Amino acid sequence: MVSTTEPRYEASTTQSGARIDVRGVSHWFARQEGKKQNKEPGLLQVLDDISLTVEPGEFVALLGPSGCGKSTLLRLVAGLEPATAGHITQDGQAIAQPDPSRIVVFQDPTLYPWRRVWDNVALGLQARGILKQQKQRVDDALELVGLSEFAQAFPHQLSGGMAQRVALARALVNDPQLLVLDEPLGKLDSLTRLTMQSELVALWRRQQFSALLVTHDIEEALFLAQRVIVFSPRPAAIRAEIKVDLPYPRHRGDPRLAQLRLEAARHLGLDESW
């Protein structure tokens, strides 16, 4: 059962996040239709001259229509594939491949069903060959997300929110400098999603990693992030940047949030429905 109590985490006094610079990034995919018809496949542009910076310890949200290219940009930042044009750096160094300092949390927790919670969280350390020396980090990560009592449970015994917290613990055990969040709360029910939003903010404030979030939810972006980058339809170009000038913890009924929500909706062409 997901806790509905206020998170107990305190803000960090250290700055451990990465600086990410995206400069002039455009990206194309090969169209599949041409391959199926034995024709030369064409190219589909998904990103158009994207330039943005995530400062160390900053929380930035990417907001835009479904399929516009937001998740593609996350993959490029994570080093899962190279950009067609432009360049991306972390602390001044080119991002060329995945690295433990950049951890991706996806919409699905993707836990191994035959491994207990503790063993799922330990995967990263095990893969790097340092689990024996760093076992305490697994316990610490589970405590961070409030799941110490479920260390020996199997994934099928967890609620959706608890499973996503395991995925967060699996990311945090690696002490990432950048957390790349691809709609991590998108499949949760509305009440669990609200609770997890507060817990995610609390974790970020305590650990002070940098965070780059993709979401389709305007209110989620404004509640979590310090800046919201609004994308156009595909190929994604930056349409607007909204600075969320509110302190944490934030209150969902704040009139300023309502103003920013209308501004974001206007950039997305949705203001008539608000």
PDB file of N, CA, C and O in Angstrom, residues 6-7 15 29 41 55 75 87 92 120 128 136 140 147 151 195 211 214-215 231 233 238 247 265 267:
ATOM      1  N   GLU A   6       3.058  12.703   4.402  1.00  0.00           N
ATOM      2  CA  GLU A   6       3.997  13.640   3.787  1.00  0.00           C
ATOM      3  C   GLU A   6       5.386  13.031   3.767  1.00  0.00           C
ATOM      4  O   GLU A   6       5.843  12.480   4.772  1.00  0.00           O
ATOM      5  N   PRO A   7       6.132  13.063   2.648  1.00  0.00           N
ATOM      6  CA  PRO A   7       7.464  12.484   2.590  1.00  0.00           C
ATOM      7  C   PRO A   7       8.376  13.095   3.637  1.00  0.00           C
ATOM      8  O   PRO A   7       8.280  14.275   3.952  1.00  0.00           O
ATOM      9  N   GLN A  15      25.535  19.661  -3.977  1.00  0.00           N
ATOM     10  CA  GLN A  15      25.137  19.743  -5.370  1.00  0.00           C
ATOM     11  C   GLN A  15      25.873  18.656  -6.129  1.00  0.00           C
ATOM     12  O   GLN A  15      27.081  18.696  -6.280  1.00  0.00           O
ATOM     13  N   PHE A  29      14.674   9.427 -38.293  1.00  0.00           N
ATOM     14  CA  PHE A  29      14.542   7.976 -38.307  1.00  0.00           C
ATOM     15  C   PHE A  29      14.281   7.520 -39.740  1.00  0.00           C
ATOM     16  O   PHE A  29      13.660   8.248 -40.526  1.00  0.00           O
ATOM     17  N   PRO A  41      14.069   3.381 -48.180  1.00  0.00           N
ATOM     18  CA  PRO A  41      13.342   4.016 -47.077  1.00  0.00           C
ATOM     19  C   PRO A  41      13.635   5.507 -46.997  1.00  0.00           C
ATOM     20  O   PRO A  41      14.772   5.943 -47.169  1.00  0.00           O
ATOM     21  N   GLU A  55      20.913  22.753 -15.830  1.00  0.00           N
ATOM     22  CA  GLU A  55      21.964  23.143 -14.894  1.00  0.00           C
ATOM     23  C   GLU A  55      22.150  22.052 -13.834  1.00  0.00           C
ATOM     24  O   GLU A  55      21.241  21.248 -13.586  1.00  0.00           O
ATOM     25  N   ARG A  75      16.407   9.653 -25.072  1.00  0.00           N
ATOM     26  CA  ARG A  75      17.295   8.557 -25.464  1.00  0.00           C
ATOM     27  C   ARG A  75      18.663   9.089 -25.899  1.00  0.00           C
ATOM     28  O   ARG A  75      19.697   8.489 -25.609  1.00  0.00           O
ATOM     29  N   HIS A  87      25.177  18.259 -31.072  1.00  0.00           N
ATOM     30  CA  HIS A  87      25.928  17.518 -30.061  1.00  0.00           C
ATOM     31  C   HIS A  87      25.325  17.711 -28.676  1.00  0.00           C
ATOM     32  O   HIS A  87      24.644  18.709 -28.410  1.00  0.00           O
ATOM     33  N   GLY A  92      30.607  19.124 -20.047  1.00  0.00           N
ATOM     34  CA  GLY A  92      31.594  19.461 -21.056  1.00  0.00           C
ATOM     35  C   GLY A  92      32.125  18.301 -21.866  1.00  0.00           C
ATOM     36  O   GLY A  92      32.842  18.502 -22.854  1.00  0.00           O
ATOM     37  N   ASN A 120      16.323  -6.920  -7.334  1.00  0.00           N
ATOM     38  CA  ASN A 120      16.062  -6.030  -8.459  1.00  0.00           C
ATOM     39  C   ASN A 120      16.802  -4.709  -8.303  1.00  0.00           C
ATOM     40  O   ASN A 120      17.392  -4.189  -9.253  1.00  0.00           O
ATOM     41  N   ARG A 128      28.071  -4.083 -12.379  1.00  0.00           N
ATOM     42  CA  ARG A 128      29.358  -3.394 -12.338  1.00  0.00           C
ATOM     43  C   ARG A 128      30.388  -4.135 -11.487  1.00  0.00           C
ATOM     44  O   ARG A 128      31.524  -3.689 -11.358  1.00  0.00           O
ATOM     45  N   GLN A 136      25.333  -2.151   1.271  1.00  0.00           N
ATOM     46  CA  GLN A 136      24.609  -1.196   2.102  1.00  0.00           C
ATOM     47  C   GLN A 136      23.859  -0.173   1.255  1.00  0.00           C
ATOM     48  O   GLN A 136      22.807   0.340   1.659  1.00  0.00           O
ATOM     49  N   ASP A 140      20.107   1.298   1.662  1.00  0.00           N
ATOM     50  CA  ASP A 140      19.891   2.746   1.768  1.00  0.00           C
ATOM     51  C   ASP A 140      18.898   3.231   0.718  1.00  0.00           C
ATOM     52  O   ASP A 140      18.043   4.079   1.007  1.00  0.00           O
ATOM     53  N   LEU A 147      10.667   1.461   1.222  1.00  0.00           N
ATOM     54  CA  LEU A 147      10.300   0.071   0.944  1.00  0.00           C
ATOM     55  C   LEU A 147      11.191  -0.945   1.664  1.00  0.00           C
ATOM     56  O   LEU A 147      11.281  -2.092   1.237  1.00  0.00           O
ATOM     57  N   ALA A 151      11.749  -5.596   1.124  1.00  0.00           N
ATOM     58  CA  ALA A 151      12.990  -6.003   0.450  1.00  0.00           C
ATOM     59  C   ALA A 151      12.927  -7.433  -0.065  1.00  0.00           C
ATOM     60  O   ALA A 151      13.506  -7.750  -1.109  1.00  0.00           O
ATOM     61  N   THR A 195       0.581  11.034  -5.253  1.00  0.00           N
ATOM     62  CA  THR A 195       1.486  10.696  -4.159  1.00  0.00           C
ATOM     63  C   THR A 195       2.910  10.542  -4.665  1.00  0.00           C
ATOM     64  O   THR A 195       3.868  11.055  -4.059  1.00  0.00           O
ATOM     65  N   ALA A 211      17.486  16.376 -13.110  1.00  0.00           N
ATOM     66  CA  ALA A 211      16.376  15.551 -13.584  1.00  0.00           C
ATOM     67  C   ALA A 211      15.822  16.120 -14.881  1.00  0.00           C
ATOM     68  O   ALA A 211      15.632  17.336 -15.007  1.00  0.00           O
ATOM     69  N   VAL A 214      10.047  13.688 -19.188  1.00  0.00           N
ATOM     70  CA  VAL A 214       9.076  13.783 -20.274  1.00  0.00           C
ATOM     71  C   VAL A 214       7.698  13.476 -19.714  1.00  0.00           C
ATOM     72  O   VAL A 214       7.519  12.487 -18.991  1.00  0.00           O
ATOM     73  N   THR A 215       6.721  14.331 -20.019  1.00  0.00           N
ATOM     74  CA  THR A 215       5.351  14.090 -19.587  1.00  0.00           C
ATOM     75  C   THR A 215       4.385  14.743 -20.570  1.00  0.00           C
ATOM     76  O   THR A 215       4.736  15.699 -21.263  1.00  0.00           O
ATOM     77  N   PHE A 231       7.292  21.757 -26.381  1.00  0.00           N
ATOM     78  CA  PHE A 231       7.657  21.369 -27.740  1.00  0.00           C
ATOM     79  C   PHE A 231       6.473  21.514 -28.690  1.00  0.00           C
ATOM     80  O   PHE A 231       5.310  21.365 -28.296  1.00  0.00           O
ATOM     81  N   PRO A 233       4.492  20.117 -32.301  1.00  0.00           N
ATOM     82  CA  PRO A 233       4.309  18.795 -32.909  1.00  0.00           C
ATOM     83  C   PRO A 233       5.538  18.400 -33.716  1.00  0.00           C
ATOM     84  O   PRO A 233       6.368  19.237 -34.075  1.00  0.00           O
ATOM     85  N   ILE A 238      11.521  23.739 -30.022  1.00  0.00           N
ATOM     86  CA  ILE A 238      11.144  24.382 -28.759  1.00  0.00           C
ATOM     87  C   ILE A 238      10.219  25.551 -29.059  1.00  0.00           C
ATOM     88  O   ILE A 238      10.585  26.496 -29.753  1.00  0.00           O
ATOM     89  N   PRO A 247       8.319  28.221  -4.892  1.00  0.00           N
ATOM     90  CA  PRO A 247       9.172  27.411  -4.019  1.00  0.00           C
ATOM     91  C   PRO A 247       8.572  26.034  -3.785  1.00  0.00           C
ATOM     92  O   PRO A 247       7.405  25.787  -4.101  1.00  0.00           O
ATOM     93  N   ALA A 265      -0.960  25.713 -21.637  1.00  0.00           N
ATOM     94  CA  ALA A 265      -2.039  25.269 -22.519  1.00  0.00           C
ATOM     95  C   ALA A 265      -2.106  26.129 -23.773  1.00  0.00           C
ATOM     96  O   ALA A 265      -2.357  25.627 -24.879  1.00  0.00           O
ATOM     97  N   HIS A 267       0.415  27.647 -25.267  1.00  0.00           N
ATOM     98  CA  HIS A 267       1.508  27.264 -26.160  1.00  0.00           C
ATOM     99  C   HIS A 267       1.226  25.949 -26.877  1.00  0.00           C
ATOM    100  O   HIS A 267       1.751  25.707 -27.972  1.00  0.00           O
TER     101      HIS A 267
END
